[in-house]
Coordinates of N, CA, C and O in Angstrom, one line a residue:
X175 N 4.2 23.6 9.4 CA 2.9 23.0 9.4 C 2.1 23.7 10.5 O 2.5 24.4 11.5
X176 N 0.7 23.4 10.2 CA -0.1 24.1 11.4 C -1.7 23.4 11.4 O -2.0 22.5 10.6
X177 N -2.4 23.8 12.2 CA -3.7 23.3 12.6 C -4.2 23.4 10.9 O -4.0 24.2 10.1
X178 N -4.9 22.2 10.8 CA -5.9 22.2 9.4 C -7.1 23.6 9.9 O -7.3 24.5 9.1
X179 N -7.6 23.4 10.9 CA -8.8 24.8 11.0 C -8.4 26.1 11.2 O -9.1 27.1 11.0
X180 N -6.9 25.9 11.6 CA -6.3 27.7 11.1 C -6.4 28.1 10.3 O -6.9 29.2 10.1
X181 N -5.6 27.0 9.1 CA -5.7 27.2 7.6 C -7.3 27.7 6.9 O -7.5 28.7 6.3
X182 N -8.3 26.5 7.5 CA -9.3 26.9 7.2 C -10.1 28.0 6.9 O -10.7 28.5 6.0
X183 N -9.7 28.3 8.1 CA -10.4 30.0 8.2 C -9.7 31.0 7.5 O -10.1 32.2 7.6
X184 N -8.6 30.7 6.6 CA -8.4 31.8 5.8 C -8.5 31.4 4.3 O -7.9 32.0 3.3
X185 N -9.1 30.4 4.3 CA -9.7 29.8 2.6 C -10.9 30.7 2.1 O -11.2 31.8 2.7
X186 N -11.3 30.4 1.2 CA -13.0 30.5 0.3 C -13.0 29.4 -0.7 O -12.0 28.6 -0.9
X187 N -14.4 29.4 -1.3 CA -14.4 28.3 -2.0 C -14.1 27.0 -2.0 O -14.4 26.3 -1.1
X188 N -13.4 26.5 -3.2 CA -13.4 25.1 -3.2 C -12.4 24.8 -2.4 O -12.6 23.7 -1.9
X189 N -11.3 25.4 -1.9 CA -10.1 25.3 -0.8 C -10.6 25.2 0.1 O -10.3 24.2 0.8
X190 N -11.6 26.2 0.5 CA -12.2 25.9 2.0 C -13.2 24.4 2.3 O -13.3 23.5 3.2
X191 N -13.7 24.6 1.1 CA -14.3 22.6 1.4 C -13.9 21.5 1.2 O -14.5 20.5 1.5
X192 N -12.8 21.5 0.8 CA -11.5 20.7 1.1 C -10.9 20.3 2.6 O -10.8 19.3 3.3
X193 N -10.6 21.9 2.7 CA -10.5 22.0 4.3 C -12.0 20.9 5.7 O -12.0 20.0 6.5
X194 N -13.0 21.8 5.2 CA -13.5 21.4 5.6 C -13.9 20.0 5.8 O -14.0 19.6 6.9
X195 N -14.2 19.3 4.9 CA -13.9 17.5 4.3 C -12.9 17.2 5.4 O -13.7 16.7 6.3
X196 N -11.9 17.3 5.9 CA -11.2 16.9 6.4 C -11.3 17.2 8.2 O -11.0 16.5 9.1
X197 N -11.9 18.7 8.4 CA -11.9 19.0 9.6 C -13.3 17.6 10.1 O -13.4 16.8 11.1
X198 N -14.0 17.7 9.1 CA -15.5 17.0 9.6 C -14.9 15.7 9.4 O -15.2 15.1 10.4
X199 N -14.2 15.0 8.8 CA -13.7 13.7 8.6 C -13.0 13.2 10.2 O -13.4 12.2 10.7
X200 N -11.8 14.2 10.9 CA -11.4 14.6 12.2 C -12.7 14.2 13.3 O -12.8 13.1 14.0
X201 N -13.4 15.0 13.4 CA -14.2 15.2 14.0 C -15.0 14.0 14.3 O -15.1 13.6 15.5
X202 N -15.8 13.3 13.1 CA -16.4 11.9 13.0 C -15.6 11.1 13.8 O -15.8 10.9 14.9
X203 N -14.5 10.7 12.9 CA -13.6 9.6 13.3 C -13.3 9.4 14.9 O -13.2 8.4 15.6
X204 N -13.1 11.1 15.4 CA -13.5 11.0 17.3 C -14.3 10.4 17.5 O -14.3 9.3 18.1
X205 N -15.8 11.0 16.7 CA -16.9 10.4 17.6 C -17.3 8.9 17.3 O -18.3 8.4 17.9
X206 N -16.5 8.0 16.3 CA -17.0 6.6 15.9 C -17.3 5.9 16.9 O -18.3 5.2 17.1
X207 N -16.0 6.0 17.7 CA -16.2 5.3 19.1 C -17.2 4.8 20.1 O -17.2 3.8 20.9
X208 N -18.2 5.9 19.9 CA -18.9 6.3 21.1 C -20.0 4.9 20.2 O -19.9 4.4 19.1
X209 N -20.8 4.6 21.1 CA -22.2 3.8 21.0 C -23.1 4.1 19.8 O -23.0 5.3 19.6
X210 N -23.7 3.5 19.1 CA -24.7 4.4 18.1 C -24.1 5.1 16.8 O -24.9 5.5 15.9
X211 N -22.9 5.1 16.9 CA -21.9 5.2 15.5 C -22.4 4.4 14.3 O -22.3 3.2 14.5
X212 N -22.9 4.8 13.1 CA -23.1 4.1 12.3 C -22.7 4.3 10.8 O -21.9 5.2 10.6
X213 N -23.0 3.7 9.9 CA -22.7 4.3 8.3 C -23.3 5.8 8.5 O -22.5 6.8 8.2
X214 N -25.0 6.1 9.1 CA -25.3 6.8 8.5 C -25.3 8.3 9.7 O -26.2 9.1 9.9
X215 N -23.8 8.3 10.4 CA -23.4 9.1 11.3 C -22.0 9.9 9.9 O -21.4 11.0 10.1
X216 N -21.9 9.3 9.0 CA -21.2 10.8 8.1 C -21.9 11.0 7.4 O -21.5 10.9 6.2
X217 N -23.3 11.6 7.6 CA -24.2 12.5 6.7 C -23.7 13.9 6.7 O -24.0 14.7 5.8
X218 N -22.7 14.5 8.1 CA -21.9 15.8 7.7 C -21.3 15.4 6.2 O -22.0 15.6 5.2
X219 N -20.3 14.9 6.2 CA -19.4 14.6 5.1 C -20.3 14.4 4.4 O -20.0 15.1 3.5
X220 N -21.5 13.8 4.0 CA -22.1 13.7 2.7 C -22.6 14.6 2.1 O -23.0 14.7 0.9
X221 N -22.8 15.8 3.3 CA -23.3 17.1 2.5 C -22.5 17.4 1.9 O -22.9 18.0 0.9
X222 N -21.3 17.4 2.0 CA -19.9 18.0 1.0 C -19.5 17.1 -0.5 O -18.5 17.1 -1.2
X223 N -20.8 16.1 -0.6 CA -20.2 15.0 -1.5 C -21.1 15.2 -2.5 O -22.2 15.7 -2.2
X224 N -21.1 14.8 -4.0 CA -21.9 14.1 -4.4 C -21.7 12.9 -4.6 O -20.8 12.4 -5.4
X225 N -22.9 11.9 -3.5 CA -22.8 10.9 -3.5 C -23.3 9.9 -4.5 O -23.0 8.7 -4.5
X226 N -24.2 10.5 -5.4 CA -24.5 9.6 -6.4 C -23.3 9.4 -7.5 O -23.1 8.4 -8.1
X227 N -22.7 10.5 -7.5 CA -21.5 10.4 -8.8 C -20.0 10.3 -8.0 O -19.1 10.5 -8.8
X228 N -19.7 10.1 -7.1 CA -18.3 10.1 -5.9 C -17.4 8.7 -6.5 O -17.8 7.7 -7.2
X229 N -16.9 8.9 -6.3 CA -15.3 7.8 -6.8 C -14.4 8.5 -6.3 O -14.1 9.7 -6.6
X230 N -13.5 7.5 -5.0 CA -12.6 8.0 -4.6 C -11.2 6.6 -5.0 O -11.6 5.5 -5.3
X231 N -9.9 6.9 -4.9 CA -9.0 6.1 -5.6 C -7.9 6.0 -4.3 O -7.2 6.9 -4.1
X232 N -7.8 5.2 -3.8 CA -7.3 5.4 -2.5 C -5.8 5.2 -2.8 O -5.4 5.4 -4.0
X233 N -4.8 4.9 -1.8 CA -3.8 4.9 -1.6 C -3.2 3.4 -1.9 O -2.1 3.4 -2.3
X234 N -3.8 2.4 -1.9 CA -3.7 1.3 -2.5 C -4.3 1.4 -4.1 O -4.3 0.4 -4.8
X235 N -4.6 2.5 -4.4 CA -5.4 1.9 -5.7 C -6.6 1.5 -5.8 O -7.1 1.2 -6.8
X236 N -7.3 1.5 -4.5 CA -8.8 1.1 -4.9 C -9.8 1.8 -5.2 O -9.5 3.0 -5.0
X237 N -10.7 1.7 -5.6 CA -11.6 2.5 -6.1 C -12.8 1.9 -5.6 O -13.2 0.8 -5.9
X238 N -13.7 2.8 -4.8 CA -14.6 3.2 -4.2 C -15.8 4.2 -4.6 O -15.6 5.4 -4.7
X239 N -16.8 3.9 -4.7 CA -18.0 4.5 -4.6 C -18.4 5.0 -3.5 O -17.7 4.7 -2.5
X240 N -19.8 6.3 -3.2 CA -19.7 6.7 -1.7 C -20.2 5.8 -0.9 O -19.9 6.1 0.2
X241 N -21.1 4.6 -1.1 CA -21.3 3.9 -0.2 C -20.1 2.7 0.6 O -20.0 2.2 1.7
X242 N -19.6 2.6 -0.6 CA -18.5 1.6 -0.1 C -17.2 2.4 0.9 O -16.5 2.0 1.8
X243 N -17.2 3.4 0.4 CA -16.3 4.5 1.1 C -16.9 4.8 2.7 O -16.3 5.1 3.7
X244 N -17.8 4.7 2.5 CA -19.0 5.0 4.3 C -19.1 4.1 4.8 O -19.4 4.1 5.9
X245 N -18.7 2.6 3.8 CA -18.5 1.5 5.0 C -16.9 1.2 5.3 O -16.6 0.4 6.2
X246 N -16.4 1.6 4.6 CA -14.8 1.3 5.0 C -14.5 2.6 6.2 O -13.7 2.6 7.1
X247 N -15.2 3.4 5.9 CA -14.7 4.8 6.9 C -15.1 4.1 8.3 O -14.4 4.1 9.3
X248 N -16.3 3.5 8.2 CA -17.3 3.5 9.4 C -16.5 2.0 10.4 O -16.3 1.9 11.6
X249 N -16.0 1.0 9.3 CA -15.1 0.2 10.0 C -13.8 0.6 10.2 O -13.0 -0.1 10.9
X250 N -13.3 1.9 9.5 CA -11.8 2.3 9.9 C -11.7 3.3 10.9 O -10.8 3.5 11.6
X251 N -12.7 3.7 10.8 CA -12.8 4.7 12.3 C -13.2 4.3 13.5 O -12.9 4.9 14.5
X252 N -13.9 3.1 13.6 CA -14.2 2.7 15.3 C -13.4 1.8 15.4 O -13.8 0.7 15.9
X253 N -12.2 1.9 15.0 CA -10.6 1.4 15.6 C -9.6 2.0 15.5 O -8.5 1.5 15.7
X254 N -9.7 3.2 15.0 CA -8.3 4.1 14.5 C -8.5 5.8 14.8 O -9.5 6.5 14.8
X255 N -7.5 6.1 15.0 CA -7.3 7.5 15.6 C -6.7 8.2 14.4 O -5.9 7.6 13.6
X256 N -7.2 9.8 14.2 CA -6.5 9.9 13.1 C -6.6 11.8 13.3 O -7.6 12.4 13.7
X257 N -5.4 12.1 13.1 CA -5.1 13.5 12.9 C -4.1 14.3 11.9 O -3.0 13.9 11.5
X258 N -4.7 15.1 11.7 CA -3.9 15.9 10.7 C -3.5 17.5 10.7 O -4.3 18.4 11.2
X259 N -1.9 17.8 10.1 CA -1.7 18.9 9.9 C -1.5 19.4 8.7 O -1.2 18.7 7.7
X260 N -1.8 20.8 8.7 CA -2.1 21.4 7.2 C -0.9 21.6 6.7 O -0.2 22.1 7.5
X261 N -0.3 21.4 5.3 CA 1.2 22.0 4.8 C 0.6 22.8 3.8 O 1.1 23.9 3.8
X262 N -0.3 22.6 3.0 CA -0.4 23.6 1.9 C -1.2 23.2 0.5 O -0.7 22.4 -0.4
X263 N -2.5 23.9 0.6 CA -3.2 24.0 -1.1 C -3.5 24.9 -1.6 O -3.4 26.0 -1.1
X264 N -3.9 24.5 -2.7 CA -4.0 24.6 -4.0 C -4.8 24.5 -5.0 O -5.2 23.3 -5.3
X265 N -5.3 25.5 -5.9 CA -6.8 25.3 -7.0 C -6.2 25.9 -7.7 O -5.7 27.0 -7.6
X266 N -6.3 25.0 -8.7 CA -6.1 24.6 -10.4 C -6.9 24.4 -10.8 O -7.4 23.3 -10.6
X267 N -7.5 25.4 -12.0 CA -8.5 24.8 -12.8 C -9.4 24.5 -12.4 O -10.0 23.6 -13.1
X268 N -10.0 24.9 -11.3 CA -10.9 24.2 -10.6 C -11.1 22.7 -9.4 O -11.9 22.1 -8.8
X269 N -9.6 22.6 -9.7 CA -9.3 21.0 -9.1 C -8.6 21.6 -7.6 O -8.3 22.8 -7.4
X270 N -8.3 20.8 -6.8 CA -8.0 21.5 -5.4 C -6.8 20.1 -4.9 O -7.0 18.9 -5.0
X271 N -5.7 21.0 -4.4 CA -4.5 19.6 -4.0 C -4.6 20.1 -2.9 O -4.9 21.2 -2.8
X272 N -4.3 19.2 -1.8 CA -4.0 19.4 -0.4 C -3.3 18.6 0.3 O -3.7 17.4 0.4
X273 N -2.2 19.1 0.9 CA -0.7 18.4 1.1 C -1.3 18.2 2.9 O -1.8 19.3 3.4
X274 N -1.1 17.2 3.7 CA -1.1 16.9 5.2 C -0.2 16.2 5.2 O 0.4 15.5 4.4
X275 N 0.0 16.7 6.7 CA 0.9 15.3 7.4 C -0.5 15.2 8.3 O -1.3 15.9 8.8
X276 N -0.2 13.4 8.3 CA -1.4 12.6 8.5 C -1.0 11.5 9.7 O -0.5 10.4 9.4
X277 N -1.2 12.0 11.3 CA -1.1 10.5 12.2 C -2.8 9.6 12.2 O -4.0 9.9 12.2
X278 N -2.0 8.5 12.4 CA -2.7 7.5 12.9 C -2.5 6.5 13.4 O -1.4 6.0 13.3
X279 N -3.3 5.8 14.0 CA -3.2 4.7 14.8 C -4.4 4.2 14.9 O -5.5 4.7 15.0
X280 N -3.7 2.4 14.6 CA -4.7 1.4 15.0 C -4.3 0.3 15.5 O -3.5 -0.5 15.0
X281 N -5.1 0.3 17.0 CA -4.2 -0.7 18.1 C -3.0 0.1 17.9 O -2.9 1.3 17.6
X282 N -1.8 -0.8 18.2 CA -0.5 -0.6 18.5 C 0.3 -0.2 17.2 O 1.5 0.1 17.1
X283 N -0.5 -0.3 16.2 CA 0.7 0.6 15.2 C 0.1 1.7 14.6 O -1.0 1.8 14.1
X284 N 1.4 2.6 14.8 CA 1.0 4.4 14.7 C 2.1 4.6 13.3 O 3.1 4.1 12.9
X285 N 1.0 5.6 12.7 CA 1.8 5.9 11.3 C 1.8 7.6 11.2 O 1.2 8.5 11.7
X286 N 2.8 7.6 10.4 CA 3.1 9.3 10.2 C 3.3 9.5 8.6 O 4.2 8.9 8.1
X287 N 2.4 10.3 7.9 CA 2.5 10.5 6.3 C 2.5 11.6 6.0 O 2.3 12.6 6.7
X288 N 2.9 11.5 4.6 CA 2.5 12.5 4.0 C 1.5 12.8 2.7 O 1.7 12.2 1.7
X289 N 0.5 13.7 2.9 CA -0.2 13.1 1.9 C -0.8 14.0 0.7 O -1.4 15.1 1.0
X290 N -0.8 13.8 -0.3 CA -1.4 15.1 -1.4 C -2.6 14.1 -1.8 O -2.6 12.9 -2.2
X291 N -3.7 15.2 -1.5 CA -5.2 14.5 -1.9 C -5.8 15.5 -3.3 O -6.1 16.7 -3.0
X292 N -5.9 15.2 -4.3 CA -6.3 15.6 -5.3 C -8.1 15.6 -5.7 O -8.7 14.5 -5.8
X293 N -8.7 16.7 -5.8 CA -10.5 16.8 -5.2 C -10.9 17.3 -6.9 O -10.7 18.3 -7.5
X294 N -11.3 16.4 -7.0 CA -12.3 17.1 -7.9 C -13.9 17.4 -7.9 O -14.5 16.4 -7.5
X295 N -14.9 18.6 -8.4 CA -15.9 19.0 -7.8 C -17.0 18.8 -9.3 O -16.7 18.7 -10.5
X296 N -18.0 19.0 -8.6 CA -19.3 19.3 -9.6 C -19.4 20.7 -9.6 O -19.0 21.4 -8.7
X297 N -20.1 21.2 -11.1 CA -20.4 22.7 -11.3 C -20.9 23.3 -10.1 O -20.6 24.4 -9.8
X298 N -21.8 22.5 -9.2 CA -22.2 23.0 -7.6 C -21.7 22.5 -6.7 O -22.1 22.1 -5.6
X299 N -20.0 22.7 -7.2 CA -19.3 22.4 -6.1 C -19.7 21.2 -4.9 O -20.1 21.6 -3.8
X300 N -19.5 20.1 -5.1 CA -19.8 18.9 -4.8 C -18.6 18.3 -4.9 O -18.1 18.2 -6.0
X301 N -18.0 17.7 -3.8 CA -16.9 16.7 -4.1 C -17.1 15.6 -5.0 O -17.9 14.8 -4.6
X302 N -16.7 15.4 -6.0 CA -17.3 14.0 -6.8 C -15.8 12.6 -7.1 O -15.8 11.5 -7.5
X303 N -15.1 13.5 -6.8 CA -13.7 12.6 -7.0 C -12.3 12.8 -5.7 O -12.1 13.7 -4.8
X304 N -11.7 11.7 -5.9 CA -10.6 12.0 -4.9 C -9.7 11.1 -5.0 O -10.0 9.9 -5.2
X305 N -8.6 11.5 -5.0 CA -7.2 11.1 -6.0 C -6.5 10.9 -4.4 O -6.4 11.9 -3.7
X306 N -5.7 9.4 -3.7 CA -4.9 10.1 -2.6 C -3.2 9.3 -2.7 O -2.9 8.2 -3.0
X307 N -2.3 10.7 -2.4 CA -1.0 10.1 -2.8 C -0.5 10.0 -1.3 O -0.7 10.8 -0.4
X308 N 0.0 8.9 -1.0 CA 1.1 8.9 0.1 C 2.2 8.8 0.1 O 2.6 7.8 -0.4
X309 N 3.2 9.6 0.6 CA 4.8 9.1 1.2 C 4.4 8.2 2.7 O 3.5 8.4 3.5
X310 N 5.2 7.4 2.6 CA 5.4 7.1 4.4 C 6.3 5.5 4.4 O 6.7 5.0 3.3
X311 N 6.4 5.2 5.1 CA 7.3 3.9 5.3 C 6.5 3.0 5.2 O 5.3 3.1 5.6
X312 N 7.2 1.8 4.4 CA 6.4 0.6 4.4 C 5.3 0.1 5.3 O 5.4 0.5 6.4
X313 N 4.5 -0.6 5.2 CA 3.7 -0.8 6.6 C 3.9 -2.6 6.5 O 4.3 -3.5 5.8
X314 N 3.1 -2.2 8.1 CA 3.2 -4.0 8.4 C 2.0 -4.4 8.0 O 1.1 -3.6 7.7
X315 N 2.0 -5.8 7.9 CA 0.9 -6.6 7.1 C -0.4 -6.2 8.1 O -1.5 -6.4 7.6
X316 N -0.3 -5.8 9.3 CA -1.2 -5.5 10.6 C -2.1 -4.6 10.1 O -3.4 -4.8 10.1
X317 N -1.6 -3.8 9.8 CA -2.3 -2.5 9.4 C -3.1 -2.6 8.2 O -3.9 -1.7 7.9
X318 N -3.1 -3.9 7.3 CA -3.8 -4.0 6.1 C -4.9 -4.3 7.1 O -5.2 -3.2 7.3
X319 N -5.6 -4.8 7.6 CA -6.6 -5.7 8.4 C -7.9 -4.7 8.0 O -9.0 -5.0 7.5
X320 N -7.4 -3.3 8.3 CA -8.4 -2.4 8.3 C -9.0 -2.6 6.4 O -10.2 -2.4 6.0
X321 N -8.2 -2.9 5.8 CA -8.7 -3.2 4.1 C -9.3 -4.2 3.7 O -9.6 -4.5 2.5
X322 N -9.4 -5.1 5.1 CA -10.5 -6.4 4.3 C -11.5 -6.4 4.1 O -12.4 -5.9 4.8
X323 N -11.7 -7.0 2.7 CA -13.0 -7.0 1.8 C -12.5 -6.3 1.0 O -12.5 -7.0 -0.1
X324 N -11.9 -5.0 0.7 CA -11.6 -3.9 -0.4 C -10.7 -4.9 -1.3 O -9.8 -5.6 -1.1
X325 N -11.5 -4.4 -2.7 CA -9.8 -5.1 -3.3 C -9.3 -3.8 -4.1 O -9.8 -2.8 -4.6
X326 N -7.7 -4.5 -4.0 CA -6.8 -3.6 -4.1 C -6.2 -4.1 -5.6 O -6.1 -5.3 -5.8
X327 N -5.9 -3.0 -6.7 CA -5.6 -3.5 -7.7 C -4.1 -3.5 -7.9 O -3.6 -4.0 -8.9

């Protein structure tokens, strides 16, 4: 494994905005913290989106539009720490997989995954989909807190 922005810099294309989705997702989630943090503080990430057509399918199963995805980020990030390392992608067909190991933490429980996120794009290369698989150990009921309101199917 190694730095996601090592990897980065030796992508192109749809690999590299993959990459990048994630460096800028990093980056936000630092700055949630700070004062003045709001939904409309991931306008980076939305340049990489198409937000009118976006559906992402989370790790529970939920399914998310980009606005509802910018308010679960915006309440999952100004409580949680989150870092990632690069293992290894992939474009298929135009579809892009990307394997991390993924820490995080919120409050006192810290998690370690693994994760293959599956991207799919618009003809102008636009993120418009996002598929996410996890390995990792069971979690505690704690950790769901950050999922209230979402429903999970």
């Amino acid at each position: 494994m190694r730095p996601i922005s090592e990897a980065a810099a030796e992508q192109s294309g749809r690999s590299r905005i993959v990459l990048e989705y994630a460096l800028t997702t990093k980056r936000l989630v630092d700055t949630a913290k700070q004062p003045g943090f709001t939904a409309a503080s991931w306008a980076p990430l939305a340049e990489l989106v198409d937000v009118d057509g976006f559906e992402r399918i989370g790790n529970f199963k939920e399914v998310m539009n980009w606005t509802d995805y910018v308010g679960f980020l915006t309440n999952w990030a100004a409580n949680s720490e989150w870092d990632g390392s690069f293992k290894r992608v992939s474009e298929i067909g135009g579809v892009v997989f990307l394997e991390l190991e993924e820490r995080s933490r919120i409050g006192d429980f810290e998690s370690v995954v693994n994760s293959m996120s599956v991207y799919e794009f618009t003809a102008d290369d636009k993120i418009r989909h996002i598929d996410v698989y996890l390995q990792m150990a069971l979690p505690s009921t704690d950790m769901l807190t950050s999922y209230e309101g979402v429903e999970i199917t």
